[in-house]
PDB file of C-alpha atoms and ligand atoms in Angstrom:
ATOM      1  CA  UNK S   1    -202.197  11.697-138.300  1.00  0.00           C
ATOM      2  CA  UNK S   2    -203.673  14.557-136.331  1.00  0.00           C
ATOM      3  CA  UNK S   3    -201.879  16.967-134.039  1.00  0.00           C
ATOM      4  CA  UNK S   4    -202.491  16.283-130.365  1.00  0.00           C
ATOM      5  CA  UNK S   5    -202.424  18.237-127.128  1.00  0.00           C
ATOM      6  CA  UNK S   6    -199.725  16.872-124.827  1.00  0.00           C
ATOM      7  CA  UNK S   7    -200.521  16.921-121.116  1.00  0.00           C
ATOM      8  CA  UNK S   8    -198.824  19.564-118.978  1.00  0.00           C
ATOM      9  CA  UNK S   9    -195.437  18.234-117.791  1.00  0.00           C
ATOM     10  CA  UNK S  10    -196.396  19.089-114.156  1.00  0.00           C
ATOM     11  CA  UNK S  11    -199.466  19.638-111.995  1.00  0.00           C
ATOM     12  CA  UNK S  12    -201.737  22.607-112.772  1.00  0.00           C
ATOM     13  CA  UNK S  13    -200.938  24.095-109.359  1.00  0.00           C
ATOM     14  CA  UNK S  14    -197.163  23.566-109.659  1.00  0.00           C
ATOM     15  CA  UNK S  15    -196.473  27.171-110.667  1.00  0.00           C
ATOM     16  CA  UNK S  16    -198.414  28.684-107.727  1.00  0.00           C
ATOM     17  CA  UNK S  17    -198.283  31.362-106.428  1.00  0.00           C
ATOM     18  CA  UNK S  18    -196.760  32.977-109.519  1.00  0.00           C
ATOM     19  CA  UNK S  19    -199.156  31.434-112.046  1.00  0.00           C
ATOM     20  CA  UNK S  20    -202.403  30.133-110.585  1.00  0.00           C
ATOM     21  CA  UNK S  21    -203.959  26.734-111.302  1.00  0.00           C
ATOM     22  CA  UNK S  22    -207.134  28.242-112.755  1.00  0.00           C
ATOM     23  CA  UNK S  23    -205.123  30.172-115.345  1.00  0.00           C
ATOM     24  CA  UNK S  24    -203.198  26.998-116.219  1.00  0.00           C
ATOM     25  CA  UNK S  25    -206.439  25.040-116.691  1.00  0.00           C
ATOM     26  CA  UNK S  26    -207.899  27.638-119.052  1.00  0.00           C
ATOM     27  CA  UNK S  27    -204.598  28.241-120.813  1.00  0.00           C
ATOM     28  CA  UNK S  28    -203.703  24.608-121.452  1.00  0.00           C
ATOM     29  CA  UNK S  29    -207.088  22.834-121.595  1.00  0.00           C
ATOM     30  CA  UNK S  30    -209.009  25.527-123.512  1.00  0.00           C
ATOM     31  CA  UNK S  31    -206.660  27.895-125.360  1.00  0.00           C
ATOM     32  CA  UNK S  32    -203.933  25.407-126.314  1.00  0.00           C
ATOM     33  CA  UNK S  33    -206.553  22.760-127.172  1.00  0.00           C
ATOM     34  CA  UNK S  34    -208.309  25.245-129.480  1.00  0.00           C
ATOM     35  CA  UNK S  35    -205.076  25.900-131.406  1.00  0.00           C
ATOM     36  CA  UNK S  36    -204.647  22.122-131.808  1.00  0.00           C
ATOM     37  CA  UNK S  37    -208.245  21.713-133.030  1.00  0.00           C
ATOM     38  CA  UNK S  38    -208.002  24.641-135.454  1.00  0.00           C
ATOM     39  CA  UNK S  39    -204.650  23.439-136.828  1.00  0.00           C
ATOM     40  CA  UNK S  40    -206.136  19.998-137.451  1.00  0.00           C
ATOM     41  CA  UNK S  41    -209.098  21.589-139.225  1.00  0.00           C
ATOM     42  CA  UNK S  42    -206.779  23.721-141.373  1.00  0.00           C
ATOM     43  CA  UNK S  43    -204.712  20.750-142.609  1.00  0.00           C
ATOM     44  CA  UNK S  44    -207.616  18.275-142.781  1.00  0.00           C
ATOM     45  CA  UNK S  45    -207.316  17.966-146.572  1.00  0.00           C
ATOM     46  CA  UNK S  46    -203.488  17.989-146.580  1.00  0.00           C
ATOM     47  CA  UNK S  47    -202.213  14.690-145.124  1.00  0.00           C
ATOM     48  CA  UNK S  48    -198.612  15.585-146.067  1.00  0.00           C
ATOM     49  CA  UNK S  49    -198.837  18.671-143.811  1.00  0.00           C
ATOM     50  CA  UNK S  50    -200.663  16.813-141.034  1.00  0.00           C
ATOM     51  CA  UNK S  51    -197.767  14.324-140.953  1.00  0.00           C
ATOM     52  CA  UNK S  52    -195.148  17.036-140.345  1.00  0.00           C
ATOM     53  CA  UNK S  53    -193.815  18.118-136.957  1.00  0.00           C
ATOM     54  CA  UNK S  54    -195.473  21.399-136.051  1.00  0.00           C
ATOM     55  CA  UNK S  55    -192.085  23.155-135.750  1.00  0.00           C
ATOM     56  CA  UNK S  56    -191.289  22.092-139.326  1.00  0.00           C
ATOM     57  CA  UNK S  57    -194.619  23.434-140.541  1.00  0.00           C
ATOM     58  CA  UNK S  58    -193.683  26.841-139.118  1.00  0.00           C
ATOM     59  CA  UNK S  59    -190.191  26.654-140.652  1.00  0.00           C
ATOM     60  CA  UNK S  60    -191.770  26.036-144.060  1.00  0.00           C
ATOM     61  CA  UNK S  61    -194.784  28.346-144.155  1.00  0.00           C
ATOM     62  CA  UNK S  62    -193.911  29.403-147.699  1.00  0.00           C
ATOM     63  CA  UNK S  63    -194.655  25.845-148.838  1.00  0.00           C
ATOM     64  CA  UNK S  64    -198.088  25.785-147.180  1.00  0.00           C
ATOM     65  CA  UNK S  65    -200.911  26.454-149.678  1.00  0.00           C
ATOM     66  CA  UNK S  66    -201.929  30.080-149.576  1.00  0.00           C
ATOM     67  CA  UNK S  67    -205.577  29.420-148.686  1.00  0.00           C
ATOM     68  CA  UNK S  68    -204.593  27.819-145.357  1.00  0.00           C
ATOM     69  CA  UNK S  69    -201.290  29.614-144.702  1.00  0.00           C
ATOM     70  CA  UNK S  70    -202.685  32.181-142.265  1.00  0.00           C
ATOM     71  CA  UNK S  71    -204.596  29.504-140.347  1.00  0.00           C
ATOM     72  CA  UNK S  72    -201.435  27.363-140.115  1.00  0.00           C
ATOM     73  CA  UNK S  73    -199.288  30.347-139.113  1.00  0.00           C
ATOM     74  CA  UNK S  74    -201.706  31.369-136.333  1.00  0.00           C
ATOM     75  CA  UNK S  75    -202.768  27.965-135.037  1.00  0.00           C
ATOM     76  CA  UNK S  76    -199.535  26.096-135.737  1.00  0.00           C
ATOM     77  CA  UNK S  77    -197.782  28.941-133.923  1.00  0.00           C
ATOM     78  CA  UNK S  78    -200.239  28.570-131.054  1.00  0.00           C
ATOM     79  CA  UNK S  79    -199.515  24.834-130.840  1.00  0.00           C
ATOM     80  CA  UNK S  80    -195.710  25.070-131.078  1.00  0.00           C
ATOM     81  CA  UNK S  81    -195.307  28.138-128.862  1.00  0.00           C
ATOM     82  CA  UNK S  82    -197.273  26.594-126.009  1.00  0.00           C
ATOM     83  CA  UNK S  83    -195.548  23.201-126.399  1.00  0.00           C
ATOM     84  CA  UNK S  84    -192.244  24.977-125.773  1.00  0.00           C
ATOM     85  CA  UNK S  85    -193.626  27.366-123.136  1.00  0.00           C
ATOM     86  CA  UNK S  86    -194.962  24.650-120.778  1.00  0.00           C
ATOM     87  CA  UNK S  87    -191.619  22.872-120.852  1.00  0.00           C
ATOM     88  CA  UNK S  88    -189.711  26.099-120.284  1.00  0.00           C
ATOM     89  CA  UNK S  89    -191.348  26.407-116.876  1.00  0.00           C
ATOM     90  CA  UNK S  90    -191.031  24.076-113.905  1.00  0.00           C
ATOM     91  CA  UNK S  91    -192.546  23.397-110.488  1.00  0.00           C
ATOM     92  CA  UNK S  92    -191.750  26.036-107.889  1.00  0.00           C
ATOM     93  CA  UNK S  93    -189.037  24.780-105.549  1.00  0.00           C
ATOM     94  CA  UNK S  94    -187.581  22.150-107.878  1.00  0.00           C
ATOM     95  CA  UNK S  95    -183.943  22.068-108.936  1.00  0.00           C
ATOM     96  CA  UNK S  96    -182.863  24.670-111.523  1.00  0.00           C
ATOM     97  CA  UNK S  97    -186.264  26.445-111.462  1.00  0.00           C
ATOM     98  CA  UNK S  98    -186.362  30.176-110.704  1.00  0.00           C
ATOM     99  CA  UNK S  99    -183.449  32.066-109.222  1.00  0.00           C
ATOM    100  CA  UNK S 100    -180.315  32.895-111.165  1.00  0.00           C
ATOM    101  CA  UNK S 101    -179.446  31.190-114.456  1.00  0.00           C
ATOM    102  CA  UNK S 102    -176.996  28.293-114.475  1.00  0.00           C
ATOM    103  CA  UNK S 103    -174.667  26.710-117.014  1.00  0.00           C
ATOM    104  CA  UNK S 104    -173.652  28.053-120.424  1.00  0.00           C
ATOM    105  CA  UNK S 105    -176.648  30.397-120.722  1.00  0.00           C
ATOM    106  CA  UNK S 106    -175.586  32.129-117.485  1.00  0.00           C
ATOM    107  CA  UNK S 107    -172.153  32.866-118.995  1.00  0.00           C
ATOM    108  CA  UNK S 108    -173.652  34.058-122.281  1.00  0.00           C
ATOM    109  CA  UNK S 109    -176.054  36.415-120.453  1.00  0.00           C
ATOM    110  CA  UNK S 110    -173.117  37.993-118.598  1.00  0.00           C
ATOM    111  CA  UNK S 111    -171.179  38.275-121.865  1.00  0.00           C
ATOM    112  CA  UNK S 112    -173.992  39.963-123.820  1.00  0.00           C
ATOM    113  CA  UNK S 113    -175.907  41.894-121.142  1.00  0.00           C
ATOM    114  CA  UNK S 114    -173.396  42.437-118.317  1.00  0.00           C
ATOM    115  CA  UNK S 115    -175.501  40.783-115.632  1.00  0.00           C
ATOM    116  CA  UNK S 116    -178.747  38.869-115.059  1.00  0.00           C
ATOM    117  CA  UNK S 117    -180.645  41.896-113.696  1.00  0.00           C
ATOM    118  CA  UNK S 118    -179.936  43.924-116.840  1.00  0.00           C
ATOM    119  CA  UNK S 119    -180.930  40.973-118.997  1.00  0.00           C
ATOM    120  CA  UNK S 120    -184.232  40.498-117.128  1.00  0.00           C
ATOM    121  CA  UNK S 121    -184.991  44.226-117.271  1.00  0.00           C
ATOM    122  CA  UNK S 122    -184.367  44.295-121.030  1.00  0.00           C
ATOM    123  CA  UNK S 123    -186.522  41.207-121.626  1.00  0.00           C
ATOM    124  CA  UNK S 124    -189.351  42.512-119.436  1.00  0.00           C
ATOM    125  CA  UNK S 125    -189.321  45.982-121.022  1.00  0.00           C
ATOM    126  CA  UNK S 126    -189.282  44.617-124.571  1.00  0.00           C
ATOM    127  CA  UNK S 127    -192.082  42.185-123.808  1.00  0.00           C
ATOM    128  CA  UNK S 128    -194.193  44.641-121.792  1.00  0.00           C
ATOM    129  CA  UNK S 129    -194.171  46.996-124.796  1.00  0.00           C
ATOM    130  CA  UNK S 130    -195.483  44.399-127.262  1.00  0.00           C
ATOM    131  CA  UNK S 131    -198.731  46.023-128.422  1.00  0.00           C
ATOM    132  CA  UNK S 132    -201.689  43.723-127.898  1.00  0.00           C
ATOM    133  CA  UNK S 133    -201.216  39.956-127.893  1.00  0.00           C
ATOM    134  CA  UNK S 134    -197.868  38.322-128.528  1.00  0.00           C
ATOM    135  CA  UNK S 135    -194.707  36.773-127.169  1.00  0.00           C
ATOM    136  CA  UNK S 136    -191.303  37.797-125.854  1.00  0.00           C
ATOM    137  CA  UNK S 137    -188.351  35.746-127.112  1.00  0.00           C
ATOM    138  CA  UNK S 138    -184.674  35.182-126.397  1.00  0.00           C
ATOM    139  CA  UNK S 139    -182.750  34.225-129.531  1.00  0.00           C
ATOM    140  CA  UNK S 140    -179.141  33.423-130.396  1.00  0.00           C
ATOM    141  CA  UNK S 141    -178.147  34.903-133.703  1.00  0.00           C
ATOM    142  CA  UNK S 142    -174.887  36.141-135.248  1.00  0.00           C
ATOM    143  CA  UNK S 143    -172.984  34.878-132.221  1.00  0.00           C
ATOM    144  CA  UNK S 144    -174.951  36.641-129.525  1.00  0.00           C
ATOM    145  CA  UNK S 145    -178.178  36.730-127.572  1.00  0.00           C
ATOM    146  CA  UNK S 146    -180.995  38.899-128.859  1.00  0.00           C
ATOM    147  CA  UNK S 147    -184.373  39.789-127.317  1.00  0.00           C
ATOM    148  CA  UNK S 148    -187.392  40.437-129.519  1.00  0.00           C
ATOM    149  CA  UNK S 149    -191.170  40.346-129.316  1.00  0.00           C
ATOM    150  CA  UNK S 150    -193.648  39.206-131.953  1.00  0.00           C
ATOM    151  CA  UNK S 151    -197.371  39.766-132.379  1.00  0.00           C
ATOM    152  CA  UNK S 152    -200.091  37.128-132.259  1.00  0.00           C
ATOM    153  CA  UNK S 153    -198.634  33.566-132.418  1.00  0.00           C
ATOM    154  CA  UNK S 154    -195.785  34.367-134.820  1.00  0.00           C
ATOM    155  CA  UNK S 155    -192.818  32.114-134.082  1.00  0.00           C
ATOM    156  CA  UNK S 156    -189.106  32.862-134.615  1.00  0.00           C
ATOM    157  CA  UNK S 157    -188.981  29.402-136.248  1.00  0.00           C
ATOM    158  CA  UNK S 158    -190.557  31.070-139.296  1.00  0.00           C
ATOM    159  CA  UNK S 159    -187.543  33.441-139.390  1.00  0.00           C
ATOM    160  CA  UNK S 160    -185.153  30.486-139.314  1.00  0.00           C
ATOM    161  CA  UNK S 161    -184.339  30.983-135.629  1.00  0.00           C
ATOM    162  CA  UNK S 162    -184.697  28.594-132.690  1.00  0.00           C
ATOM    163  CA  UNK S 163    -185.996  30.374-129.579  1.00  0.00           C
ATOM    164  CA  UNK S 164    -184.096  29.770-126.346  1.00  0.00           C
ATOM    165  CA  UNK S 165    -186.618  31.252-123.919  1.00  0.00           C
ATOM    166  CA  UNK S 166    -190.132  32.621-124.404  1.00  0.00           C
ATOM    167  CA  UNK S 167    -192.939  34.235-122.464  1.00  0.00           C
ATOM    168  CA  UNK S 168    -196.587  34.485-123.451  1.00  0.00           C
ATOM    169  CA  UNK S 169    -198.064  37.972-123.037  1.00  0.00           C
ATOM    170  CA  UNK S 170    -201.524  37.280-124.368  1.00  0.00           C
ATOM    171  CA  UNK S 171    -203.965  38.434-121.687  1.00  0.00           C
ATOM    172  CA  UNK S 172    -205.180  34.835-121.294  1.00  0.00           C
ATOM    173  CA  UNK S 173    -201.752  34.043-119.796  1.00  0.00           C
ATOM    174  CA  UNK S 174    -202.152  36.402-116.845  1.00  0.00           C
ATOM    175  CA  UNK S 175    -205.459  38.264-116.704  1.00  0.00           C
ATOM    176  CA  UNK S 176    -207.218  36.127-114.046  1.00  0.00           C
ATOM    177  CA  UNK S 177    -204.476  36.794-111.497  1.00  0.00           C
ATOM    178  CA  UNK S 178    -202.804  40.003-112.658  1.00  0.00           C
ATOM    179  CA  UNK S 179    -205.622  41.706-114.616  1.00  0.00           C
ATOM    180  CA  UNK S 180    -204.052  44.541-116.635  1.00  0.00           C
ATOM    181  CA  UNK S 181    -200.719  44.443-114.754  1.00  0.00           C
ATOM    182  CA  UNK S 182    -198.564  42.805-117.422  1.00  0.00           C
ATOM    183  CA  UNK S 183    -195.309  44.090-115.841  1.00  0.00           C
ATOM    184  CA  UNK S 184    -196.194  42.376-112.524  1.00  0.00           C
ATOM    185  CA  UNK S 185    -196.766  39.094-114.340  1.00  0.00           C
ATOM    186  CA  UNK S 186    -193.488  39.478-116.214  1.00  0.00           C
ATOM    187  CA  UNK S 187    -191.587  40.162-112.987  1.00  0.00           C
ATOM    188  CA  UNK S 188    -193.145  37.154-111.208  1.00  0.00           C
ATOM    189  CA  UNK S 189    -192.664  34.780-114.138  1.00  0.00           C
ATOM    190  CA  UNK S 190    -188.899  34.452-113.644  1.00  0.00           C
ATOM    191  CA  UNK S 191    -189.651  32.424-110.497  1.00  0.00           C
ATOM    192  CA  UNK S 192    -190.872  29.520-112.661  1.00  0.00           C
ATOM    193  CA  UNK S 193    -188.265  29.530-115.442  1.00  0.00           C
ATOM    194  CA  UNK S 194    -186.608  26.108-115.841  1.00  0.00           C
ATOM    195  CA  UNK S 195    -182.955  26.944-116.484  1.00  0.00           C
ATOM    196  CA  UNK S 196    -182.037  23.351-117.345  1.00  0.00           C
ATOM    197  CA  UNK S 197    -184.517  23.522-120.234  1.00  0.00           C
ATOM    198  CA  UNK S 198    -183.205  26.958-121.268  1.00  0.00           C
ATOM    199  CA  UNK S 199    -179.700  25.462-121.492  1.00  0.00           C
ATOM    200  CA  UNK S 200    -180.963  22.577-123.618  1.00  0.00           C
ATOM    201  CA  UNK S 201    -182.585  25.036-125.996  1.00  0.00           C
ATOM    202  CA  UNK S 202    -179.457  27.212-126.023  1.00  0.00           C
ATOM    203  CA  UNK S 203    -177.389  24.173-127.082  1.00  0.00           C
ATOM    204  CA  UNK S 204    -179.771  23.564-130.022  1.00  0.00           C
ATOM    205  CA  UNK S 205    -179.799  27.253-131.011  1.00  0.00           C
ATOM    206  CA  UNK S 206    -175.977  27.356-131.057  1.00  0.00           C
ATOM    207  CA  UNK S 207    -175.939  24.268-133.272  1.00  0.00           C
TER     208      UNK S 207
HETATM  209 MN1  MN3 J   1    -201.165  31.479-124.587  1.00  0.00          MN
END
């Protein structure tokens, strides 16, 4: 069975004006599709790998044959990261999207960062500083929240961690609208974060 590209869970224009429809078309239909195609090509001769969930592939990279491990790490990461990323965002103006966090994650943010503004500033600064292409991540480890960034498509799943919140800082995620202004994109992005989804992921990460 081959990996497939799931449709976006909302309209391409649903994140306007913060993320434009043209960016979403390129990002989902071209970039995400390419990761799916390249992952399928990488595992074409390995039906046991093609049958796995992509998250499980990333959790078990050490078991992937060495000759395709880098291709699976890069393209499997590209598939899984975007699967999670689309769902982490929601249509502007819908319930629990944008604004202040709600639920258990709101309490944990206050506990570990003092307040939401400090948390956002820390996440944005960490992610803005990621050299070149990569992702910013919120994790829950050793009983508290932790913010990191990774290069390329490297997923925290490969470190045994389940990411709670993530933002894509590859230029393809923002260049059409924000050009080189990554910090402006990062600041605007909070308006489309789906806090209900963040809480679901937080529940999984806490176990
Ligand atoms: Mn991307």
